[in-house]
Amino acid sequence: AYFQIELDQIGCEHNCSAMTDHSQDHKFVIGRNEAVYFYTPEGRAQCLIFEGEKFLLRWFRGYLITVTIGGRLGATRTSVGQLGGARESMTLSIYDIQNQFVAYQTTFPCRVVDVVSEWGSIYALLKDGRLMKFDEVDTKTKLETLFKKNLYPIAINLAKSQSYSDGLIDIFTQYGDHLYTKGDYDGAIEQYIMTIGKLEPSYVIRKFLDSQRIHNLTDYLKALHEKGVASADHTTLLLNCYTKLKDIAQLDKFVSEDQTQLTFDKETAIKVCRQANYNTHALALAKKYHQHDWYIRIQLEDLKDHKSALDYISKLPFAEARLSLLKYGKVLMNEVPDEATRLLNTLCTGWPSHTSLPPTVTVSEDPTLQCASPD
């Protein structure tokens, strides 16, 4: 048994309907003068504005083929009839529905009798007796055509739909160059970020070293770090950008980022913050990433907090505490002699075997200070 459901009431002319394939989920499509309408079993789906009086619709491998009455500027059945049969013309258009661009378009000076597809090609039979064949060009040729028209967003969508991964980086680069030339620096940096991991970062960085483009450069450098491909020089440049912008919030975020989420050269980051007089940020980085010597140096040389430095040394493993006192003992004895003396006494008589701070590096024996190891 069957029952009927009315999905719509607009209808279409004879030969102005077709069935799509899997690329459009096997929808039913009709063509009217104002637009093309797609239908599913539940009702009307998308609507695409393809103007012109439709004479014929066909579907082939993801392409919608339309034949409209008149030339590319459009006409009507009445105006064509008034011009006489010898002057009638029709326009055949092939639309890439998924990527939303006109793949091909041509006008014939006579009526198109029918359009069929077979053997991987499209054929148009004309009233004057000619049979025209249309073959699809390869992806590279399509992309080159789109490049010439500066249709980069369409080129990107096409490359993705065709699994043309090898050419995507080149498209992003060309699109970024195009936007940069037009002065759209925000748009350009978005495209360059898509090239990270493939395009040499210096190609992009050189373009944005101008101080007026520092915000764009910062965005690119942040992306390099987020994707784990930043070098020590990139870290230096990013932190310099933050300091020049006086962006304390971003510096705070940089310092607080978890190591598993952000890859960067820890010692370089500490040096840059310190040189820009962001000593608290440098100190936080040194403590977080167990750069013990840097932590002690900042406390002593920049913050002049000798007691905090001494307290930090007391929590280090024996070998590192020993080297720290060798390096900074004179300063500590001058500034906090009582506390330093007690710590030296502990170091030489009974340093705890378990300390709260892990070691930074493997420390070799130094004979200049002979103290009793806790072991």
mmCIF file with all atom_site columns, N, CA, C and O in Angstrom, residues 86-135:
data_model
loop_
_atom_site.group_PDB
_atom_site.id
_atom_site.type_symbol
_atom_site.label_atom_id
_atom_site.label_alt_id
_atom_site.label_comp_id
_atom_site.label_asym_id
_atom_site.label_entity_id
_atom_site.label_seq_id
_atom_site.pdbx_PDB_ins_code
_atom_site.Cartn_x
_atom_site.Cartn_y
_atom_site.Cartn_z
_atom_site.occupancy
_atom_site.B_iso_or_equiv
_atom_site.pdbx_formal_charge
_atom_site.auth_seq_id
_atom_site.auth_comp_id
_atom_site.auth_asym_id
_atom_site.auth_atom_id
_atom_site.pdbx_PDB_model_num
ATOM 1   N N  . ALA A 1 86  ? 16.688 31.154 -36.477 1.00 0.00 ? 86  ALA A N  1
ATOM 2   C CA . ALA A 1 86  ? 18.092 31.233 -36.860 1.00 0.00 ? 86  ALA A CA 1
ATOM 3   C C  . ALA A 1 86  ? 18.929 31.966 -35.817 1.00 0.00 ? 86  ALA A C  1
ATOM 4   O O  . ALA A 1 86  ? 20.133 31.822 -35.770 1.00 0.00 ? 86  ALA A O  1
ATOM 5   N N  . ARG A 1 87  ? 18.243 32.790 -34.989 1.00 0.00 ? 87  ARG A N  1
ATOM 6   C CA . ARG A 1 87  ? 18.978 33.578 -34.004 1.00 0.00 ? 87  ARG A CA 1
ATOM 7   C C  . ARG A 1 87  ? 18.917 32.977 -32.610 1.00 0.00 ? 87  ARG A C  1
ATOM 8   O O  . ARG A 1 87  ? 19.499 33.530 -31.697 1.00 0.00 ? 87  ARG A O  1
ATOM 9   N N  . GLU A 1 88  ? 18.178 31.825 -32.423 1.00 0.00 ? 88  GLU A N  1
ATOM 10  C CA . GLU A 1 88  ? 18.012 31.310 -31.065 1.00 0.00 ? 88  GLU A CA 1
ATOM 11  C C  . GLU A 1 88  ? 19.347 30.775 -30.555 1.00 0.00 ? 88  GLU A C  1
ATOM 12  O O  . GLU A 1 88  ? 20.163 30.267 -31.318 1.00 0.00 ? 88  GLU A O  1
ATOM 13  N N  . SER A 1 89  ? 19.525 30.887 -29.245 1.00 0.00 ? 89  SER A N  1
ATOM 14  C CA . SER A 1 89  ? 20.759 30.408 -28.616 1.00 0.00 ? 89  SER A CA 1
ATOM 15  C C  . SER A 1 89  ? 20.428 29.840 -27.248 1.00 0.00 ? 89  SER A C  1
ATOM 16  O O  . SER A 1 89  ? 19.401 30.169 -26.657 1.00 0.00 ? 89  SER A O  1
ATOM 17  N N  . MET A 1 90  ? 21.336 28.981 -26.762 1.00 0.00 ? 90  MET A N  1
ATOM 18  C CA . MET A 1 90  ? 21.183 28.392 -25.436 1.00 0.00 ? 90  MET A CA 1
ATOM 19  C C  . MET A 1 90  ? 22.545 28.316 -24.757 1.00 0.00 ? 90  MET A C  1
ATOM 20  O O  . MET A 1 90  ? 23.572 28.157 -25.420 1.00 0.00 ? 90  MET A O  1
ATOM 21  N N  . THR A 1 91  ? 22.515 28.420 -23.436 1.00 0.00 ? 91  THR A N  1
ATOM 22  C CA . THR A 1 91  ? 23.749 28.391 -22.642 1.00 0.00 ? 91  THR A CA 1
ATOM 23  C C  . THR A 1 91  ? 23.801 27.128 -21.803 1.00 0.00 ? 91  THR A C  1
ATOM 24  O O  . THR A 1 91  ? 22.852 26.814 -21.067 1.00 0.00 ? 91  THR A O  1
ATOM 25  N N  . LEU A 1 92  ? 24.886 26.394 -21.926 1.00 0.00 ? 92  LEU A N  1
ATOM 26  C CA . LEU A 1 92  ? 25.118 25.198 -21.124 1.00 0.00 ? 92  LEU A CA 1
ATOM 27  C C  . LEU A 1 92  ? 26.089 25.553 -20.010 1.00 0.00 ? 92  LEU A C  1
ATOM 28  O O  . LEU A 1 92  ? 27.177 26.081 -20.270 1.00 0.00 ? 92  LEU A O  1
ATOM 29  N N  . SER A 1 93  ? 25.686 25.272 -18.778 1.00 0.00 ? 93  SER A N  1
ATOM 30  C CA . SER A 1 93  ? 26.521 25.572 -17.609 1.00 0.00 ? 93  SER A CA 1
ATOM 31  C C  . SER A 1 93  ? 26.725 24.301 -16.799 1.00 0.00 ? 93  SER A C  1
ATOM 32  O O  . SER A 1 93  ? 25.791 23.515 -16.618 1.00 0.00 ? 93  SER A O  1
ATOM 33  N N  . ILE A 1 94  ? 27.934 24.125 -16.319 1.00 0.00 ? 94  ILE A N  1
ATOM 34  C CA . ILE A 1 94  ? 28.260 22.977 -15.465 1.00 0.00 ? 94  ILE A CA 1
ATOM 35  C C  . ILE A 1 94  ? 28.712 23.536 -14.120 1.00 0.00 ? 94  ILE A C  1
ATOM 36  O O  . ILE A 1 94  ? 29.732 24.233 -14.033 1.00 0.00 ? 94  ILE A O  1
ATOM 37  N N  . TYR A 1 95  ? 27.960 23.242 -13.063 1.00 0.00 ? 95  TYR A N  1
ATOM 38  C CA . TYR A 1 95  ? 28.223 23.784 -11.729 1.00 0.00 ? 95  TYR A CA 1
ATOM 39  C C  . TYR A 1 95  ? 28.806 22.701 -10.822 1.00 0.00 ? 95  TYR A C  1
ATOM 40  O O  . TYR A 1 95  ? 28.274 21.591 -10.754 1.00 0.00 ? 95  TYR A O  1
ATOM 41  N N  . ASP A 1 96  ? 29.871 23.054 -10.120 1.00 0.00 ? 96  ASP A N  1
ATOM 42  C CA . ASP A 1 96  ? 30.400 22.200 -9.050  1.00 0.00 ? 96  ASP A CA 1
ATOM 43  C C  . ASP A 1 96  ? 29.633 22.564 -7.786  1.00 0.00 ? 96  ASP A C  1
ATOM 44  O O  . ASP A 1 96  ? 29.905 23.594 -7.150  1.00 0.00 ? 96  ASP A O  1
ATOM 45  N N  . ILE A 1 97  ? 28.672 21.743 -7.413  1.00 0.00 ? 97  ILE A N  1
ATOM 46  C CA . ILE A 1 97  ? 27.784 22.084 -6.307  1.00 0.00 ? 97  ILE A CA 1
ATOM 47  C C  . ILE A 1 97  ? 28.518 22.056 -4.969  1.00 0.00 ? 97  ILE A C  1
ATOM 48  O O  . ILE A 1 97  ? 28.348 22.948 -4.127  1.00 0.00 ? 97  ILE A O  1
ATOM 49  N N  . GLN A 1 98  ? 29.354 21.062 -4.747  1.00 0.00 ? 98  GLN A N  1
ATOM 50  C CA . GLN A 1 98  ? 30.038 20.949 -3.465  1.00 0.00 ? 98  GLN A CA 1
ATOM 51  C C  . GLN A 1 98  ? 30.952 22.138 -3.204  1.00 0.00 ? 98  GLN A C  1
ATOM 52  O O  . GLN A 1 98  ? 30.989 22.686 -2.094  1.00 0.00 ? 98  GLN A O  1
ATOM 53  N N  . ASN A 1 99  ? 31.694 22.565 -4.224  1.00 0.00 ? 99  ASN A N  1
ATOM 54  C CA . ASN A 1 99  ? 32.646 23.661 -4.047  1.00 0.00 ? 99  ASN A CA 1
ATOM 55  C C  . ASN A 1 99  ? 32.084 25.011 -4.486  1.00 0.00 ? 99  ASN A C  1
ATOM 56  O O  . ASN A 1 99  ? 32.767 26.031 -4.372  1.00 0.00 ? 99  ASN A O  1
ATOM 57  N N  . GLN A 1 100 ? 30.871 25.003 -5.023  1.00 0.00 ? 100 GLN A N  1
ATOM 58  C CA . GLN A 1 100 ? 30.113 26.212 -5.325  1.00 0.00 ? 100 GLN A CA 1
ATOM 59  C C  . GLN A 1 100 ? 30.842 27.154 -6.296  1.00 0.00 ? 100 GLN A C  1
ATOM 60  O O  . GLN A 1 100 ? 31.160 28.302 -5.972  1.00 0.00 ? 100 GLN A O  1
ATOM 61  N N  . PHE A 1 101 ? 31.131 26.632 -7.470  1.00 0.00 ? 101 PHE A N  1
ATOM 62  C CA . PHE A 1 101 ? 31.647 27.500 -8.524  1.00 0.00 ? 101 PHE A CA 1
ATOM 63  C C  . PHE A 1 101 ? 31.250 26.937 -9.884  1.00 0.00 ? 101 PHE A C  1
ATOM 64  O O  . PHE A 1 101 ? 30.869 25.774 -10.015 1.00 0.00 ? 101 PHE A O  1
ATOM 65  N N  . VAL A 1 102 ? 31.314 27.812 -10.894 1.00 0.00 ? 102 VAL A N  1
ATOM 66  C CA . VAL A 1 102 ? 30.970 27.415 -12.262 1.00 0.00 ? 102 VAL A CA 1
ATOM 67  C C  . VAL A 1 102 ? 32.192 26.735 -12.873 1.00 0.00 ? 102 VAL A C  1
ATOM 68  O O  . VAL A 1 102 ? 33.217 27.375 -13.127 1.00 0.00 ? 102 VAL A O  1
ATOM 69  N N  . ALA A 1 103 ? 32.082 25.432 -13.125 1.00 0.00 ? 103 ALA A N  1
ATOM 70  C CA . ALA A 1 103 ? 33.209 24.684 -13.672 1.00 0.00 ? 103 ALA A CA 1
ATOM 71  C C  . ALA A 1 103 ? 33.381 24.935 -15.171 1.00 0.00 ? 103 ALA A C  1
ATOM 72  O O  . ALA A 1 103 ? 34.499 24.908 -15.691 1.00 0.00 ? 103 ALA A O  1
ATOM 73  N N  . TYR A 1 104 ? 32.274 25.189 -15.850 1.00 0.00 ? 104 TYR A N  1
ATOM 74  C CA . TYR A 1 104 ? 32.351 25.419 -17.296 1.00 0.00 ? 104 TYR A CA 1
ATOM 75  C C  . TYR A 1 104 ? 31.051 26.086 -17.757 1.00 0.00 ? 104 TYR A C  1
ATOM 76  O O  . TYR A 1 104 ? 29.983 25.837 -17.191 1.00 0.00 ? 104 TYR A O  1
ATOM 77  N N  . GLN A 1 105 ? 31.175 26.928 -18.776 1.00 0.00 ? 105 GLN A N  1
ATOM 78  C CA . GLN A 1 105 ? 29.978 27.567 -19.334 1.00 0.00 ? 105 GLN A CA 1
ATOM 79  C C  . GLN A 1 105 ? 30.239 27.947 -20.781 1.00 0.00 ? 105 GLN A C  1
ATOM 80  O O  . GLN A 1 105 ? 31.311 28.454 -21.124 1.00 0.00 ? 105 GLN A O  1
ATOM 81  N N  . THR A 1 106 ? 29.273 27.665 -21.637 1.00 0.00 ? 106 THR A N  1
ATOM 82  C CA . THR A 1 106 ? 29.401 28.012 -23.046 1.00 0.00 ? 106 THR A CA 1
ATOM 83  C C  . THR A 1 106 ? 28.017 28.267 -23.631 1.00 0.00 ? 106 THR A C  1
ATOM 84  O O  . THR A 1 106 ? 27.012 27.772 -23.112 1.00 0.00 ? 106 THR A O  1
ATOM 85  N N  . THR A 1 107 ? 27.977 29.043 -24.699 1.00 0.00 ? 107 THR A N  1
ATOM 86  C CA . THR A 1 107 ? 26.714 29.367 -25.376 1.00 0.00 ? 107 THR A CA 1
ATOM 87  C C  . THR A 1 107 ? 26.746 28.810 -26.796 1.00 0.00 ? 107 THR A C  1
ATOM 88  O O  . THR A 1 107 ? 27.737 28.970 -27.523 1.00 0.00 ? 107 THR A O  1
ATOM 89  N N  . PHE A 1 108 ? 25.643 28.150 -27.180 1.00 0.00 ? 108 PHE A N  1
ATOM 90  C CA . PHE A 1 108 ? 25.499 27.624 -28.545 1.00 0.00 ? 108 PHE A CA 1
ATOM 91  C C  . PHE A 1 108 ? 24.499 28.487 -29.312 1.00 0.00 ? 108 PHE A C  1
ATOM 92  O O  . PHE A 1 108 ? 23.506 28.943 -28.743 1.00 0.00 ? 108 PHE A O  1
ATOM 93  N N  . PRO A 1 109 ? 24.735 28.676 -30.610 1.00 0.00 ? 109 PRO A N  1
ATOM 94  C CA . PRO A 1 109 ? 23.841 29.520 -31.408 1.00 0.00 ? 109 PRO A CA 1
ATOM 95  C C  . PRO A 1 109 ? 22.581 28.783 -31.879 1.00 0.00 ? 109 PRO A C  1
ATOM 96  O O  . PRO A 1 109 ? 21.886 29.265 -32.775 1.00 0.00 ? 109 PRO A O  1
ATOM 97  N N  . CYS A 1 110 ? 22.326 27.631 -31.285 1.00 0.00 ? 110 CYS A N  1
ATOM 98  C CA . CYS A 1 110 ? 21.148 26.859 -31.680 1.00 0.00 ? 110 CYS A CA 1
ATOM 99  C C  . CYS A 1 110 ? 20.611 26.118 -30.468 1.00 0.00 ? 110 CYS A C  1
ATOM 100 O O  . CYS A 1 110 ? 21.206 26.145 -29.386 1.00 0.00 ? 110 CYS A O  1
ATOM 101 N N  . ARG A 1 111 ? 19.524 25.432 -30.636 1.00 0.00 ? 111 ARG A N  1
ATOM 102 C CA . ARG A 1 111 ? 18.882 24.720 -29.534 1.00 0.00 ? 111 ARG A CA 1
ATOM 103 C C  . ARG A 1 111 ? 19.701 23.492 -29.139 1.00 0.00 ? 111 ARG A C  1
ATOM 104 O O  . ARG A 1 111 ? 20.277 22.801 -29.975 1.00 0.00 ? 111 ARG A O  1
ATOM 105 N N  . VAL A 1 112 ? 19.737 23.226 -27.842 1.00 0.00 ? 112 VAL A N  1
ATOM 106 C CA . VAL A 1 112 ? 20.337 22.003 -27.320 1.00 0.00 ? 112 VAL A CA 1
ATOM 107 C C  . VAL A 1 112 ? 19.226 20.960 -27.218 1.00 0.00 ? 112 VAL A C  1
ATOM 108 O O  . VAL A 1 112 ? 18.277 21.123 -26.458 1.00 0.00 ? 112 VAL A O  1
ATOM 109 N N  . VAL A 1 113 ? 19.365 19.886 -27.980 1.00 0.00 ? 113 VAL A N  1
ATOM 110 C CA . VAL A 1 113 ? 18.320 18.859 -27.999 1.00 0.00 ? 113 VAL A CA 1
ATOM 111 C C  . VAL A 1 113 ? 18.336 18.044 -26.709 1.00 0.00 ? 113 VAL A C  1
ATOM 112 O O  . VAL A 1 113 ? 17.295 17.808 -26.103 1.00 0.00 ? 113 VAL A O  1
ATOM 113 N N  . ASP A 1 114 ? 19.528 17.625 -26.285 1.00 0.00 ? 114 ASP A N  1
ATOM 114 C CA . ASP A 1 114 ? 19.624 16.827 -25.065 1.00 0.00 ? 114 ASP A CA 1
ATOM 115 C C  . ASP A 1 114 ? 21.069 16.825 -24.569 1.00 0.00 ? 114 ASP A C  1
ATOM 116 O O  . ASP A 1 114 ? 22.004 17.134 -25.318 1.00 0.00 ? 114 ASP A O  1
ATOM 117 N N  . VAL A 1 115 ? 21.217 16.492 -23.296 1.00 0.00 ? 115 VAL A N  1
ATOM 118 C CA . VAL A 1 115 ? 22.530 16.324 -22.679 1.00 0.00 ? 115 VAL A CA 1
ATOM 119 C C  . VAL A 1 115 ? 22.537 14.968 -22.000 1.00 0.00 ? 115 VAL A C  1
ATOM 120 O O  . VAL A 1 115 ? 21.648 14.648 -21.205 1.00 0.00 ? 115 VAL A O  1
ATOM 121 N N  . VAL A 1 116 ? 23.563 14.156 -22.308 1.00 0.00 ? 116 VAL A N  1
ATOM 122 C CA . VAL A 1 116 ? 23.677 12.828 -21.711 1.00 0.00 ? 116 VAL A CA 1
ATOM 123 C C  . VAL A 1 116 ? 25.104 12.631 -21.215 1.00 0.00 ? 116 VAL A C  1
ATOM 124 O O  . VAL A 1 116 ? 26.021 13.375 -21.600 1.00 0.00 ? 116 VAL A O  1
ATOM 125 N N  . SER A 1 117 ? 25.298 11.633 -20.352 1.00 0.00 ? 117 SER A N  1
ATOM 126 C CA . SER A 1 117 ? 26.638 11.325 -19.848 1.00 0.00 ? 117 SER A CA 1
ATOM 127 C C  . SER A 1 117 ? 26.906 9.835  -20.011 1.00 0.00 ? 117 SER A C  1
ATOM 128 O O  . SER A 1 117 ? 26.048 8.997  -19.728 1.00 0.00 ? 117 SER A O  1
ATOM 129 N N  . GLU A 1 118 ? 28.109 9.522  -20.457 1.00 0.00 ? 118 GLU A N  1
ATOM 130 C CA . GLU A 1 118 ? 28.527 8.134  -20.640 1.00 0.00 ? 118 GLU A CA 1
ATOM 131 C C  . GLU A 1 118 ? 30.026 8.117  -20.866 1.00 0.00 ? 118 GLU A C  1
ATOM 132 O O  . GLU A 1 118 ? 30.617 9.112  -21.288 1.00 0.00 ? 118 GLU A O  1
ATOM 133 N N  . TRP A 1 119 ? 30.660 6.960  -20.527 1.00 0.00 ? 119 TRP A N  1
ATOM 134 C CA . TRP A 1 119 ? 32.094 6.772  -20.739 1.00 0.00 ? 119 TRP A CA 1
ATOM 135 C C  . TRP A 1 119 ? 32.930 7.874  -20.054 1.00 0.00 ? 119 TRP A C  1
ATOM 136 O O  . TRP A 1 119 ? 33.981 8.283  -20.541 1.00 0.00 ? 119 TRP A O  1
ATOM 137 N N  . GLY A 1 120 ? 32.429 8.376  -18.947 1.00 0.00 ? 120 GLY A N  1
ATOM 138 C CA . GLY A 1 120 ? 33.175 9.372  -18.178 1.00 0.00 ? 120 GLY A CA 1
ATOM 139 C C  . GLY A 1 120 ? 33.142 10.772 -18.740 1.00 0.00 ? 120 GLY A C  1
ATOM 140 O O  . GLY A 1 120 ? 33.915 11.625 -18.291 1.00 0.00 ? 120 GLY A O  1
ATOM 141 N N  . SER A 1 121 ? 32.270 11.030 -19.712 1.00 0.00 ? 121 SER A N  1
ATOM 142 C CA . SER A 1 121 ? 32.199 12.360 -20.334 1.00 0.00 ? 121 SER A CA 1
ATOM 143 C C  . SER A 1 121 ? 30.753 12.825 -20.426 1.00 0.00 ? 121 SER A C  1
ATOM 144 O O  . SER A 1 121 ? 29.807 12.050 -20.228 1.00 0.00 ? 121 SER A O  1
ATOM 145 N N  . ILE A 1 122 ? 30.588 14.099 -20.740 1.00 0.00 ? 122 ILE A N  1
ATOM 146 C CA . ILE A 1 122 ? 29.266 14.696 -20.964 1.00 0.00 ? 122 ILE A CA 1
ATOM 147 C C  . ILE A 1 122 ? 29.132 14.984 -22.455 1.00 0.00 ? 122 ILE A C  1
ATOM 148 O O  . ILE A 1 122 ? 30.065 15.483 -23.090 1.00 0.00 ? 122 ILE A O  1
ATOM 149 N N  . TYR A 1 123 ? 27.960 14.692 -22.996 1.00 0.00 ? 123 TYR A N  1
ATOM 150 C CA . TYR A 1 123 ? 27.701 14.929 -24.427 1.00 0.00 ? 123 TYR A CA 1
ATOM 151 C C  . TYR A 1 123 ? 26.466 15.804 -24.578 1.00 0.00 ? 123 TYR A C  1
ATOM 152 O O  . TYR A 1 123 ? 25.460 15.596 -23.885 1.00 0.00 ? 123 TYR A O  1
ATOM 153 N N  . ALA A 1 124 ? 26.561 16.780 -25.484 1.00 0.00 ? 124 ALA A N  1
ATOM 154 C CA . ALA A 1 124 ? 25.418 17.650 -25.790 1.00 0.00 ? 124 ALA A CA 1
ATOM 155 C C  . ALA A 1 124 ? 25.087 17.509 -27.272 1.00 0.00 ? 124 ALA A C  1
ATOM 156 O O  . ALA A 1 124 ? 25.951 17.716 -28.134 1.00 0.00 ? 124 ALA A O  1
ATOM 157 N N  . LEU A 1 125 ? 23.849 17.133 -27.551 1.00 0.00 ? 125 LEU A N  1
ATOM 158 C CA . LEU A 1 125 ? 23.383 17.014 -28.933 1.00 0.00 ? 125 LEU A CA 1
ATOM 159 C C  . LEU A 1 125 ? 22.681 18.306 -29.317 1.00 0.00 ? 125 LEU A C  1
ATOM 160 O O  . LEU A 1 125 ? 21.741 18.738 -28.637 1.00 0.00 ? 125 LEU A O  1
ATOM 161 N N  . LEU A 1 126 ? 23.142 18.950 -30.391 1.00 0.00 ? 126 LEU A N  1
ATOM 162 C CA . LEU A 1 126 ? 22.606 20.237 -30.808 1.00 0.00 ? 126 LEU A CA 1
ATOM 163 C C  . LEU A 1 126 ? 21.636 20.071 -31.974 1.00 0.00 ? 126 LEU A C  1
ATOM 164 O O  . LEU A 1 126 ? 21.692 19.096 -32.736 1.00 0.00 ? 126 LEU A O  1
ATOM 165 N N  . LYS A 1 127 ? 20.771 21.055 -32.133 1.00 0.00 ? 127 LYS A N  1
ATOM 166 C CA . LYS A 1 127 ? 19.756 20.994 -33.189 1.00 0.00 ? 127 LYS A CA 1
ATOM 167 C C  . LYS A 1 127 ? 20.381 21.038 -34.584 1.00 0.00 ? 127 LYS A C  1
ATOM 168 O O  . LYS A 1 127 ? 19.825 20.488 -35.556 1.00 0.00 ? 127 LYS A O  1
ATOM 169 N N  . ASP A 1 128 ? 21.553 21.652 -34.707 1.00 0.00 ? 128 ASP A N  1
ATOM 170 C CA . ASP A 1 128 ? 22.195 21.733 -36.027 1.00 0.00 ? 128 ASP A CA 1
ATOM 171 C C  . ASP A 1 128 ? 22.926 20.441 -36.394 1.00 0.00 ? 128 ASP A C  1
ATOM 172 O O  . ASP A 1 128 ? 23.622 20.371 -37.400 1.00 0.00 ? 128 ASP A O  1
ATOM 173 N N  . GLY A 1 129 ? 22.789 19.403 -35.528 1.00 0.00 ? 129 GLY A N  1
ATOM 174 C CA . GLY A 1 129 ? 23.354 18.108 -35.842 1.00 0.00 ? 129 GLY A CA 1
ATOM 175 C C  . GLY A 1 129 ? 24.673 17.800 -35.158 1.00 0.00 ? 129 GLY A C  1
ATOM 176 O O  . GLY A 1 129 ? 25.139 16.656 -35.169 1.00 0.00 ? 129 GLY A O  1
ATOM 177 N N  . ARG A 1 130 ? 25.298 18.772 -34.532 1.00 0.00 ? 130 ARG A N  1
ATOM 178 C CA . ARG A 1 130 ? 26.588 18.542 -33.889 1.00 0.00 ? 130 ARG A CA 1
ATOM 179 C C  . ARG A 1 130 ? 26.410 17.809 -32.562 1.00 0.00 ? 130 ARG A C  1
ATOM 180 O O  . ARG A 1 130 ? 25.419 18.009 -31.856 1.00 0.00 ? 130 ARG A O  1
ATOM 181 N N  . LEU A 1 131 ? 27.403 16.959 -32.233 1.00 0.00 ? 131 LEU A N  1
ATOM 182 C CA . LEU A 1 131 ? 27.454 16.290 -30.938 1.00 0.00 ? 131 LEU A CA 1
ATOM 183 C C  . LEU A 1 131 ? 28.725 16.760 -30.238 1.00 0.00 ? 131 LEU A C  1
ATOM 184 O O  . LEU A 1 131 ? 29.832 16.487 -30.690 1.00 0.00 ? 131 LEU A O  1
ATOM 185 N N  . MET A 1 132 ? 28.549 17.487 -29.129 1.00 0.00 ? 132 MET A N  1
ATOM 186 C CA . MET A 1 132 ? 29.670 18.092 -28.428 1.00 0.00 ? 132 MET A CA 1
ATOM 187 C C  . MET A 1 132 ? 30.047 17.220 -27.218 1.00 0.00 ? 132 MET A C  1
ATOM 188 O O  . MET A 1 132 ? 29.174 16.735 -26.488 1.00 0.00 ? 132 MET A O  1
ATOM 189 N N  . LYS A 1 133 ? 31.334 17.036 -26.990 1.00 0.00 ? 133 LYS A N  1
ATOM 190 C CA . LYS A 1 133 ? 31.838 16.237 -25.875 1.00 0.00 ? 133 LYS A CA 1
ATOM 191 C C  . LYS A 1 133 ? 32.582 17.145 -24.887 1.00 0.00 ? 133 LYS A C  1
ATOM 192 O O  . LYS A 1 133 ? 33.373 18.007 -25.283 1.00 0.00 ? 133 LYS A O  1
ATOM 193 N N  . PHE A 1 134 ? 32.341 16.924 -23.596 1.00 0.00 ? 134 PHE A N  1
ATOM 194 C CA . PHE A 1 134 ? 32.977 17.717 -22.541 1.00 0.00 ? 134 PHE A CA 1
ATOM 195 C C  . PHE A 1 134 ? 33.692 16.775 -21.580 1.00 0.00 ? 134 PHE A C  1
ATOM 196 O O  . PHE A 1 134 ? 33.062 15.894 -20.986 1.00 0.00 ? 134 PHE A O  1
ATOM 197 N N  . ASP A 1 135 ? 35.001 16.950 -21.437 1.00 0.00 ? 135 ASP A N  1
ATOM 198 C CA . ASP A 1 135 ? 35.796 16.126 -20.529 1.00 0.00 ? 135 ASP A CA 1
ATOM 199 C C  . ASP A 1 135 ? 36.250 16.965 -19.341 1.00 0.00 ? 135 ASP A C  1
ATOM 200 O O  . ASP A 1 135 ? 36.626 18.142 -19.495 1.00 0.00 ? 135 ASP A O  1
#
